[in-house]
mmCIF file of C-alpha atoms in Angstrom:
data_model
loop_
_atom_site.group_PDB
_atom_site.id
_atom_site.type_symbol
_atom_site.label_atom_id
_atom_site.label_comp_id
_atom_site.label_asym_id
_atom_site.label_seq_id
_atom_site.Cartn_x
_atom_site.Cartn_y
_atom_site.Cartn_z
ATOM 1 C CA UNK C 26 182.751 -10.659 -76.913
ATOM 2 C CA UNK C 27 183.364 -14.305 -75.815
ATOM 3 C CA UNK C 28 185.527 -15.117 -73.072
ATOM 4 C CA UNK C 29 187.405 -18.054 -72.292
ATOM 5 C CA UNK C 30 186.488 -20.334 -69.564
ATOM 6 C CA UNK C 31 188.153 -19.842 -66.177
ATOM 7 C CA UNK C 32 190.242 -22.349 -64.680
ATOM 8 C CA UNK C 33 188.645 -24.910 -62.453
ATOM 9 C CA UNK C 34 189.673 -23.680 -58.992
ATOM 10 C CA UNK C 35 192.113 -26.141 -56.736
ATOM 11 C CA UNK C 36 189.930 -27.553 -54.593
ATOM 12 C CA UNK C 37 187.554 -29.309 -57.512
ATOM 13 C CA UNK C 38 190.886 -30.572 -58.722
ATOM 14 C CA UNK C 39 192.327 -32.610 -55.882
ATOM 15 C CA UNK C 40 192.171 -36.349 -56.067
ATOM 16 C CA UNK C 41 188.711 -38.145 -53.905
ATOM 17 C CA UNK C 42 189.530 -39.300 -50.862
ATOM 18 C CA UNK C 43 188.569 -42.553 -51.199
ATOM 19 C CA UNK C 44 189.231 -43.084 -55.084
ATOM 20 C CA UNK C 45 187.509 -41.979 -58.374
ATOM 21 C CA UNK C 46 184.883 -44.459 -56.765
ATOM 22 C CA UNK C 47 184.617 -43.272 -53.323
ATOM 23 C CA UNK C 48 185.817 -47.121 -52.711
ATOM 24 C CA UNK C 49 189.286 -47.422 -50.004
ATOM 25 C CA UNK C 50 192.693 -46.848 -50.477
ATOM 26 C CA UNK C 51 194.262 -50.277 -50.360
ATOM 27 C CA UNK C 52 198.146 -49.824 -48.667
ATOM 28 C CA UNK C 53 201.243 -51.722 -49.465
ATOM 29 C CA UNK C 54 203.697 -51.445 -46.258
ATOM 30 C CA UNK C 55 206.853 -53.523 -46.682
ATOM 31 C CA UNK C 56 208.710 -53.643 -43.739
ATOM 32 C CA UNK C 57 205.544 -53.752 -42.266
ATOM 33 C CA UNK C 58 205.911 -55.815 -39.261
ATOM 34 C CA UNK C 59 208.288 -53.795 -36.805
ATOM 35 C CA UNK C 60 209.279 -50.131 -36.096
ATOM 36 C CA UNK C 61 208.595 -47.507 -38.860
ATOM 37 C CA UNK C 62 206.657 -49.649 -41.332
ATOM 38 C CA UNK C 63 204.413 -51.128 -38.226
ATOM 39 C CA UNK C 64 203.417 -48.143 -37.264
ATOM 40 C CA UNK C 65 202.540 -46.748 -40.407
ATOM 41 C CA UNK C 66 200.718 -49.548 -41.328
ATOM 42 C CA UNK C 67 198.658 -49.418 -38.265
ATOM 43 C CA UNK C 68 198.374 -45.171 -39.189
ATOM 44 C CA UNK C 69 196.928 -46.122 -42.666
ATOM 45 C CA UNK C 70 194.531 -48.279 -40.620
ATOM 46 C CA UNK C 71 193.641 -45.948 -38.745
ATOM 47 C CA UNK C 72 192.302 -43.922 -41.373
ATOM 48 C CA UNK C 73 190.560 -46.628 -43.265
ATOM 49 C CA UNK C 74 192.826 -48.481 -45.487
ATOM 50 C CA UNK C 75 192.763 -52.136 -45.845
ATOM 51 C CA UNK C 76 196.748 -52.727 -45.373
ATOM 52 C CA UNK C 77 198.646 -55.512 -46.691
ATOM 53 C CA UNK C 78 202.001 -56.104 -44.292
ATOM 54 C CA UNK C 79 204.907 -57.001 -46.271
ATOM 55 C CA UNK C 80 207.577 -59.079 -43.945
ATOM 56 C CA UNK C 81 210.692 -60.542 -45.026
ATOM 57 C CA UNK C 82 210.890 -63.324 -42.013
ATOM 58 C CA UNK C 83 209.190 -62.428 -38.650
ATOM 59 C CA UNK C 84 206.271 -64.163 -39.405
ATOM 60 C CA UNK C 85 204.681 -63.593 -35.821
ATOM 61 C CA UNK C 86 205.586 -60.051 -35.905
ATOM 62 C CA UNK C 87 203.936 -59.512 -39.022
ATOM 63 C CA UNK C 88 201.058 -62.142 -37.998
ATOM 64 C CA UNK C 89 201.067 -59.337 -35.224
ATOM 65 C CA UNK C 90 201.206 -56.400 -36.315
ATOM 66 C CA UNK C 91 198.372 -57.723 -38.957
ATOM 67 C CA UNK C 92 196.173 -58.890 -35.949
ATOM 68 C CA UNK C 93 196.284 -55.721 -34.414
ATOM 69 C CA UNK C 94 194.836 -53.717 -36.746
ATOM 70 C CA UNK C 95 191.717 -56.429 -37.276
ATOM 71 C CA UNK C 96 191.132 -56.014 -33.646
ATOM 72 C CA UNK C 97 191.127 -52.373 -34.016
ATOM 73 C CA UNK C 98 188.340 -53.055 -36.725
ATOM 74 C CA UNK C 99 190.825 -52.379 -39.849
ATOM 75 C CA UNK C 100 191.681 -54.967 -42.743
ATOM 76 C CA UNK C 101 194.954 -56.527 -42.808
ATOM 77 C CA UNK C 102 197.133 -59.237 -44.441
ATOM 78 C CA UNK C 103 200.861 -60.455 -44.323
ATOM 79 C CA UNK C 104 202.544 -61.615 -47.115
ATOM 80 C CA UNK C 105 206.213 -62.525 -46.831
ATOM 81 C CA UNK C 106 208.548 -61.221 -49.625
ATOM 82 C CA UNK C 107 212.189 -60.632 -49.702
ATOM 83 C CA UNK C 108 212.547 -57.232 -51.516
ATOM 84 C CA UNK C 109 215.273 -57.953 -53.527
ATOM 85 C CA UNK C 110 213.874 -60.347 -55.043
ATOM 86 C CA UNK C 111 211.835 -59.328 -58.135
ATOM 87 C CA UNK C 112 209.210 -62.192 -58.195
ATOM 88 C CA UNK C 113 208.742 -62.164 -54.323
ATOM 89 C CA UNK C 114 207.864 -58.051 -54.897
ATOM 90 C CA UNK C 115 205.445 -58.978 -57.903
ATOM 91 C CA UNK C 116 203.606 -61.799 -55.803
ATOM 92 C CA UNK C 117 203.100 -59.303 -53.303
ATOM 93 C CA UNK C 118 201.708 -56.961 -55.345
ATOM 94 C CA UNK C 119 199.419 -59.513 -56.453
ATOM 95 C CA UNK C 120 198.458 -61.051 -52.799
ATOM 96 C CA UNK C 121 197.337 -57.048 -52.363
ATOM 97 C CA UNK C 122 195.330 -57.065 -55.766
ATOM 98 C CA UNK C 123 193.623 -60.564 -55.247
ATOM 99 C CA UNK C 124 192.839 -59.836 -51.618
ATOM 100 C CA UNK C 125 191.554 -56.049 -51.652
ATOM 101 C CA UNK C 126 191.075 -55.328 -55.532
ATOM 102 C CA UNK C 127 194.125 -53.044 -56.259
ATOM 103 C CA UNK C 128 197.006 -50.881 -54.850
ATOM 104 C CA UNK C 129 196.699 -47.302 -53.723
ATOM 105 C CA UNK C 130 199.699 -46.575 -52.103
ATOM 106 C CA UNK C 131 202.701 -48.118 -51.156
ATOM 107 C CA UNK C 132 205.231 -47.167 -48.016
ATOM 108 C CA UNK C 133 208.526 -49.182 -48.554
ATOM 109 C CA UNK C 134 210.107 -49.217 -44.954
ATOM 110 C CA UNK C 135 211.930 -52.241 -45.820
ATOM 111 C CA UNK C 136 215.451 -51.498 -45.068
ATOM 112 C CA UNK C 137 219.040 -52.823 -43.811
ATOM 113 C CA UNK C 138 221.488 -51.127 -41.378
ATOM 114 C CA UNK C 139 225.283 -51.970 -41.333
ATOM 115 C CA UNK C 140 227.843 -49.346 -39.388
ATOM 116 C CA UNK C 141 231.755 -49.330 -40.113
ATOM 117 C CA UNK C 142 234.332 -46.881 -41.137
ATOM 118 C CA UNK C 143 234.897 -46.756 -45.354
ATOM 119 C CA UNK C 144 238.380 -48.678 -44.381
ATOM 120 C CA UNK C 145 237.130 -51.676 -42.376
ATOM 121 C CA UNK C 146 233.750 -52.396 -44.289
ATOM 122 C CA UNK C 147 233.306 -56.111 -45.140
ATOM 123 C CA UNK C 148 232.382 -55.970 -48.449
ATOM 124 C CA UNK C 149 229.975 -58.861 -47.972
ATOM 125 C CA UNK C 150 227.731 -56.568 -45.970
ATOM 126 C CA UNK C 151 228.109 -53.563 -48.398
ATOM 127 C CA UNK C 152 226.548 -56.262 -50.904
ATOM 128 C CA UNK C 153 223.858 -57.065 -48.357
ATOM 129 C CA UNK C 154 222.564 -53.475 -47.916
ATOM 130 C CA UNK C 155 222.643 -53.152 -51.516
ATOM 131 C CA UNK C 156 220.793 -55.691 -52.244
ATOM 132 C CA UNK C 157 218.057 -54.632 -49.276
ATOM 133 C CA UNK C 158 218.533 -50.871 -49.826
ATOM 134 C CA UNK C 159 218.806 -50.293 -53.412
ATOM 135 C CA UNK C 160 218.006 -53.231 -55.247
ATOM 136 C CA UNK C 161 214.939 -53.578 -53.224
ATOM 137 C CA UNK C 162 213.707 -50.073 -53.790
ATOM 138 C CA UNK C 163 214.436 -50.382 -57.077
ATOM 139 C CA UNK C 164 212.537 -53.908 -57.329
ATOM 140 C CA UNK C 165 209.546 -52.234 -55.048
ATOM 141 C CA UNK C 166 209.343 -49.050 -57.904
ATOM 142 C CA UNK C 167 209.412 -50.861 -60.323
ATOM 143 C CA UNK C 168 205.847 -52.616 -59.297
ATOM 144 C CA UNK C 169 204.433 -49.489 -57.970
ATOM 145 C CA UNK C 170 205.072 -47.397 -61.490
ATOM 146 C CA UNK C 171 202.964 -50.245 -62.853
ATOM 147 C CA UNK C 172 200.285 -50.873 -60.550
ATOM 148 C CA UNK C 173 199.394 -47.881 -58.250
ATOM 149 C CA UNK C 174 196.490 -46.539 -59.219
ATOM 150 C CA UNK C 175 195.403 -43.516 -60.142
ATOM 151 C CA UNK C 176 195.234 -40.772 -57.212
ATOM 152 C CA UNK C 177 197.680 -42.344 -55.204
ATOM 153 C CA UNK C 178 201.045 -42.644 -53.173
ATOM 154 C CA UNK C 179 204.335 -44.299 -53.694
ATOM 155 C CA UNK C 180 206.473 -43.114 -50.253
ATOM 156 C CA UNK C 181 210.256 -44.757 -49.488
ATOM 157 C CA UNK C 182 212.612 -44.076 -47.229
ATOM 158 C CA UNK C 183 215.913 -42.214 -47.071
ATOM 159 C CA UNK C 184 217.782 -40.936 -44.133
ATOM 160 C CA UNK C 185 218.522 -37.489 -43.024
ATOM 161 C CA UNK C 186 222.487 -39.067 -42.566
ATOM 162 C CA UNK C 187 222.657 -38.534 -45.903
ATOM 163 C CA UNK C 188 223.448 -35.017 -45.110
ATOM 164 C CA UNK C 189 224.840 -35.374 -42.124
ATOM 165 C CA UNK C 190 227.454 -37.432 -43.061
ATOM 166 C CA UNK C 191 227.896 -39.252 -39.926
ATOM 167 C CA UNK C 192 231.280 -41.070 -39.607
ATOM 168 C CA UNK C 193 230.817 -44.975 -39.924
ATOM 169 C CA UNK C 194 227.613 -44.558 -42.087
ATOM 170 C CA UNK C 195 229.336 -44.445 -45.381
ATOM 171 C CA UNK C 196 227.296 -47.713 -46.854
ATOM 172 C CA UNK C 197 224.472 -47.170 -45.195
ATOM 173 C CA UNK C 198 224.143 -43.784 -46.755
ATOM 174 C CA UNK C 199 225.497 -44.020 -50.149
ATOM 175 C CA UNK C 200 222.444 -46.700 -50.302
ATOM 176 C CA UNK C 201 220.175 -43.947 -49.086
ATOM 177 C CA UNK C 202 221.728 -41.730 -51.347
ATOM 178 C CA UNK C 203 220.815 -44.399 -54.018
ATOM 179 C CA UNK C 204 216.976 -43.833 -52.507
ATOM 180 C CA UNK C 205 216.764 -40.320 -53.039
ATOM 181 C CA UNK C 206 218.099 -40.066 -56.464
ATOM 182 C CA UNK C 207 215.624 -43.294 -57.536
ATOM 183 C CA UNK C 208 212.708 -41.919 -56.270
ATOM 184 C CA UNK C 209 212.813 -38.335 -57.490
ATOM 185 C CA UNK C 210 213.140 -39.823 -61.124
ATOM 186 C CA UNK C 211 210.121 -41.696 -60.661
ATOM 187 C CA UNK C 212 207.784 -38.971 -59.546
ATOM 188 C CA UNK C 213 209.231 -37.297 -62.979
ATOM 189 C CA UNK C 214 208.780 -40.875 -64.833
ATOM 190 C CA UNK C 215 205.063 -40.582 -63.691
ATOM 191 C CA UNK C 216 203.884 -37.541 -64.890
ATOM 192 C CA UNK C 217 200.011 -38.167 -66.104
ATOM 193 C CA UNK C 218 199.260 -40.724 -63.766
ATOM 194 C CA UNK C 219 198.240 -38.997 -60.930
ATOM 195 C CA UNK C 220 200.645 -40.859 -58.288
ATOM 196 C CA UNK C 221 202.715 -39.183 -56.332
ATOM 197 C CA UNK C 222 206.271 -40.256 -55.367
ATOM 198 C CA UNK C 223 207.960 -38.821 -51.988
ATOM 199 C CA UNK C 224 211.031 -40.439 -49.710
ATOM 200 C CA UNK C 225 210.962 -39.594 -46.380
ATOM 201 C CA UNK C 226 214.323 -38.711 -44.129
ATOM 202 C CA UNK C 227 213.601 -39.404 -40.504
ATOM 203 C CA UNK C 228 216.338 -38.502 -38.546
ATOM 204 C CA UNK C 229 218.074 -40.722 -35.575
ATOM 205 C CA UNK C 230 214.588 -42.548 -34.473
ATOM 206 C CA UNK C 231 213.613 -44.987 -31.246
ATOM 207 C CA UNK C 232 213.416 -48.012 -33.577
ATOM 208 C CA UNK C 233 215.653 -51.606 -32.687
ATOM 209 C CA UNK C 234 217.415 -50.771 -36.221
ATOM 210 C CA UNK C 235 218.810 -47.505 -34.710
ATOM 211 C CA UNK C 236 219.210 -48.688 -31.201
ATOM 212 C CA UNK C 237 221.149 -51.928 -32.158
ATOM 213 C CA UNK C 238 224.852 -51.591 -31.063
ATOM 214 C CA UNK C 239 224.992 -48.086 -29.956
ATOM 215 C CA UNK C 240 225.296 -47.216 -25.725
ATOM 216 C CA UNK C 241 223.360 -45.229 -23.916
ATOM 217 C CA UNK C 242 225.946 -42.424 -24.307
ATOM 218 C CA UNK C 243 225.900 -42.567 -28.329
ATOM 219 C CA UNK C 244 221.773 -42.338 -27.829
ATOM 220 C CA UNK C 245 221.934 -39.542 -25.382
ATOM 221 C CA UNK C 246 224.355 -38.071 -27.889
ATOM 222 C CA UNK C 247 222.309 -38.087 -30.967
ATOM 223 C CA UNK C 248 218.741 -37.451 -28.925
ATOM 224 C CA UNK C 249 220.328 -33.903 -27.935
ATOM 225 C CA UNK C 250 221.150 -32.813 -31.312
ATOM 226 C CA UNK C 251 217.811 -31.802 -32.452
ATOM 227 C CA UNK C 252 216.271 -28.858 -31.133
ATOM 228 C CA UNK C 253 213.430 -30.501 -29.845
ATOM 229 C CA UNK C 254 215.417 -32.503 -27.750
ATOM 230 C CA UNK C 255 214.230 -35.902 -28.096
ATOM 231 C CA UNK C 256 214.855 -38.820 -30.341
ATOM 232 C CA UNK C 257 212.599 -39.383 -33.020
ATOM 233 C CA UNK C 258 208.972 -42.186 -32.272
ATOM 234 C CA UNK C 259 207.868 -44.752 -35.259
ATOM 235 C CA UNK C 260 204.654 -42.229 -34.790
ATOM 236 C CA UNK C 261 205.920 -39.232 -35.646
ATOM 237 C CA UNK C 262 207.381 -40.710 -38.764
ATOM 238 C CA UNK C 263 204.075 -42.573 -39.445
ATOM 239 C CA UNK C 264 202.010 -39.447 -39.069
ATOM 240 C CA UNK C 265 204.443 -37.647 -41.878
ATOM 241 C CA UNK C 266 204.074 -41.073 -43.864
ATOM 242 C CA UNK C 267 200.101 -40.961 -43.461
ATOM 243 C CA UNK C 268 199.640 -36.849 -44.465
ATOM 244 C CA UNK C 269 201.712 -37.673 -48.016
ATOM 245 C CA UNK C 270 199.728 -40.393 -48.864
ATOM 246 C CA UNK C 271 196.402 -38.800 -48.130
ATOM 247 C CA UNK C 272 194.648 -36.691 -50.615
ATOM 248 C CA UNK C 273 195.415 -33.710 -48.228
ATOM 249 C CA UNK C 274 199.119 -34.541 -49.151
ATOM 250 C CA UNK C 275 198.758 -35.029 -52.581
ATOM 251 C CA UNK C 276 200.325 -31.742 -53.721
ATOM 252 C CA UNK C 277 203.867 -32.482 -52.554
ATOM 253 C CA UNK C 278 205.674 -34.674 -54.656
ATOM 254 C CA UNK C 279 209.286 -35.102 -55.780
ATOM 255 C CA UNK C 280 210.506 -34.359 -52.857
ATOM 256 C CA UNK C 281 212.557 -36.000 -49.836
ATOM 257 C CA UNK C 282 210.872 -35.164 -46.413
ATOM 258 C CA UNK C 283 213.640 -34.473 -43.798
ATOM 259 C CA UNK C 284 211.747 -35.577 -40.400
ATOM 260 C CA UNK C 285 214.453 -35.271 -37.938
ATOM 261 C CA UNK C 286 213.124 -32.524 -35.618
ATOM 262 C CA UNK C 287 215.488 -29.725 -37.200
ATOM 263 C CA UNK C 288 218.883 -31.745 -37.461
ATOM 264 C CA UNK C 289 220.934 -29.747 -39.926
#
């Protein structure tokens, strides 16, 4: 009697961690040249991944944060391109193809903060985050479902005020909102590529985009409500950005990643 041919088990069926050619795992970080994005990018580094650093006008910071992780023996570019713009996104895709052969995965920190209550919002800035927020992650996407190859990682980021629903954030989280719902079609969108798409949720994290405008009272405030205690470092979100776009990650997808230290 003939018997059918077991199933390959998991672990021969994970992606290679350095590619179907053992060659590295070229990273796109936009946003790349402060907080969240800087530190990721220097993460990715870290664990071998020539890094392009996408900046949309801090060229010293970005010069910087680039410089850093050559002296720390990495690879590393920046490219300025303003994310909602569709032919700035493309032509930093293809700085990151001419320069290191290809993407692998992309981490699109870019992002905009505004704060007012639904009744005094200047519509002018609800326009603005759009245009940062949504229209850039949609631009962003739309060149990583057509260029990431296979095996890798398309990551953005959400909030975790999307549930919370923080007074004042109302913009600032029906553009996160926006995130979510974007990049949970994609991951369906590319089914039989082998990419993964994930948007992470950090909660209320030591970055000058969160700190800007608030007192030391409204910090204290929001660093007690977690149960660790603490407010949130661009490391700890970099280490959750650096496990889902690693081959040891490559099993979660679809999902949004609440990183807030157990806000609920």
């Amino acid at each position: 009697m003939s018997h059918p041919s077991p199933a390959r088990p998991p672990e021969e069926t994970g992606p290679t961690p350095g590619g179907a050619s053992g060659r590295p795992r070229v990273a796109l970080v936009t946003g790349g040249s402060r907080g969240i994005g800087r530190r990721t990018a220097a993460r990715l580094a870290a664990d071998g991944c020539p890094v392009v650093v996408g900046y949309a006008g801090d060229r010293e910071a970005a010069e910087g944060a680039a410089g850093e992780i050559v002296a720390a023996g990495g690879r590393a570019t920046a490219v300025r391109a303003d994310v909602g713009d569709e032919r700035q996104v493309a032509a930093l895709f293809d700085a990151a193809e001419t320069e290191y052969g290809g993407v692998d995965i992309v981490v699109h920190a870019a992002g905009r903060m505004h704060l007012a209550p639904v009744a005094e919002l200047d519509l002018a800035e609800l326009d603005a985050l759009y245009r940062t927020n949504i229209r850039g992650t949609f631009a962003v996407a739309q060149q990583a479902a057509r260029r990431v190859r296979r095996g890798g990682a398309v990551l953005t980021f959400s909030s975790s005020v999307v549930g919370l629903a923080f007074p004042g954030y109302g913009a600032y989280s029906a553009g996160k909102g926006a995130v979510e719902a974007v990049t949970l079609i994609l991951a369906r969108e590319l089914r039989g590529r082998d990419v993964t798409v994930n948007a992470i949720a950090p909660g209320p994290t030591a970055t000058d985009l969160f700190l800007e405008g608030k007192d030391e009272e409204t910090v204290a405030r929001l660093a007690a409500q977690p149960p660790l205690e603490r407010l949130g470092a661009p490391a700890d979100i970099a280490e959750v950005a650096a496990f889902l776009a690693s081959p040891a990650g490559h099993w979660v997808n679809g999902q949004v990643v609440r990183a807030n230290g157990g806000i609920v």
